[in-house]
């Protein structure tokens, strides 16, 4: 019975005693001493998995070039700089979305006339009214380029009003009616003609601006209308000056009428091209209605 009990006890070992028996070294063999660099058993520190975002339950990413590098090598800062967002735009694996017609490589200073969302500076300082009037005749290209961002209501309204009052004397029949009328009747006729020319200039300038925008222009409406009124008045001044004394049927007045009309077409085309960034064929098409209206209302009355 004792042997049976001893055998039964040896075969029915508990699970707790079995791993302890396996951890024992074989008889006659001793555990080798740890290498010099290795720390004693029980004090060895094992490398921990890299942490992302300060959480322990996230998956471990292998192959990170900044983890587990050579001894003495310091890992560079994460993407986005110190304290930056590793998922920010323009970082590896993350791209930035751009809107339609947006230049991601531009400096943002491309000129777009009339566009209030751009920070593009004007082409130059605002010109004085004397420099503006002389510049339209002497150097129209740089003048239109420099004044395409500035409204010119003051010079445009004053010059057009004076031109309208003098235009009465450029027509033979209208001049005779004003001269033969009394002063109280002549003054309202002259003033009303000046106001009528202002309204006509505003309407024709608005038509030119609208056509320019329909053809792809980007200019602002205030400089376009103001400069068109100045061009209309200044280009017809030579013909009007001679028509006041020689009459509209004079041969010199007729030649000046055609010449100034062609000059007005060239200036309108150049102004719309500079103000709206359009090629000259489109700029000429945008100012065509205004040119035809000037020819029929003013030029044909004396030619």
XYZ file of N, CA, C and O in Angstrom, residues 21 26 35 37 51 57 67 70 76 84 87 177 180 200 207 211 223 231 253 264 271 286 300:
92
model
N 9.702 22.363 -11.790
C 10.682 21.306 -12.107
C 11.365 21.591 -13.441
O 12.542 21.335 -13.628
N 19.685 21.282 -15.388
C 20.108 19.874 -15.260
C 21.221 19.710 -14.232
O 22.004 20.639 -13.977
N 27.207 38.362 -19.678
C 28.330 39.127 -20.256
C 28.550 40.420 -19.504
O 27.687 40.873 -18.753
N 28.512 43.497 -20.495
C 27.624 44.619 -20.792
C 26.211 44.369 -20.293
O 25.432 45.287 -20.126
N 5.477 54.718 -28.726
C 4.159 55.254 -28.430
C 3.843 56.352 -29.416
O 4.693 57.169 -29.762
N -2.469 51.719 -26.225
C -3.221 50.687 -26.897
C -3.183 50.804 -28.405
O -3.904 50.086 -29.091
N 13.177 55.167 -34.576
C 13.137 54.375 -33.361
C 14.167 53.259 -33.457
O 14.304 52.619 -34.494
N 20.974 53.661 -34.240
C 22.294 53.346 -33.680
C 22.473 54.048 -32.353
O 21.913 55.117 -32.117
N 15.314 62.715 -34.935
C 14.874 64.063 -35.302
C 13.473 64.325 -34.801
O 12.731 63.403 -34.464
N 4.373 70.183 -33.351
C 3.522 70.306 -34.520
C 2.630 69.106 -34.701
O 2.752 68.080 -34.034
N 0.008 65.109 -38.667
C -0.917 64.887 -39.758
C -1.251 66.177 -40.488
O -2.275 66.273 -41.163
N -29.341 128.766 -82.549
C -30.432 128.869 -81.580
C -29.954 129.447 -80.255
O -30.659 130.265 -79.638
N -29.092 133.303 -80.785
C -30.267 134.160 -80.970
C -31.186 134.158 -79.756
O -32.068 135.015 -79.659
N -24.791 110.402 -71.111
C -24.413 109.594 -72.268
C -23.069 108.898 -72.044
O -22.904 107.718 -72.380
N -21.661 100.218 -70.776
C -21.789 99.197 -71.815
C -20.423 98.623 -72.177
O -20.256 97.398 -72.335
N -19.345 94.632 -71.626
C -18.857 93.795 -72.722
C -17.450 93.263 -72.430
O -17.133 92.118 -72.769
N -12.812 102.737 -62.848
C -11.794 103.273 -63.765
C -12.191 103.143 -65.234
O -11.870 104.026 -66.041
N -11.692 109.790 -72.538
C -11.283 109.543 -73.927
C -12.296 110.146 -74.895
O -11.934 110.756 -75.912
N -12.747 120.454 -90.674
C -13.494 119.883 -89.558
C -13.881 118.434 -89.851
O -13.832 117.567 -88.966
N -9.845 107.860 -81.183
C -10.659 107.414 -80.051
C -10.766 105.892 -80.022
O -10.701 105.268 -78.944
N -7.109 101.251 -73.647
C -7.569 101.386 -72.261
C -8.221 100.102 -71.773
O -7.940 99.617 -70.660
N -15.081 95.048 -77.309
C -15.801 95.577 -76.150
C -16.136 97.056 -76.309
O -17.165 97.521 -75.806
N -21.307 112.195 -87.031
C -22.154 112.312 -88.211
C -22.997 113.578 -88.217
O -23.537 113.962 -89.256
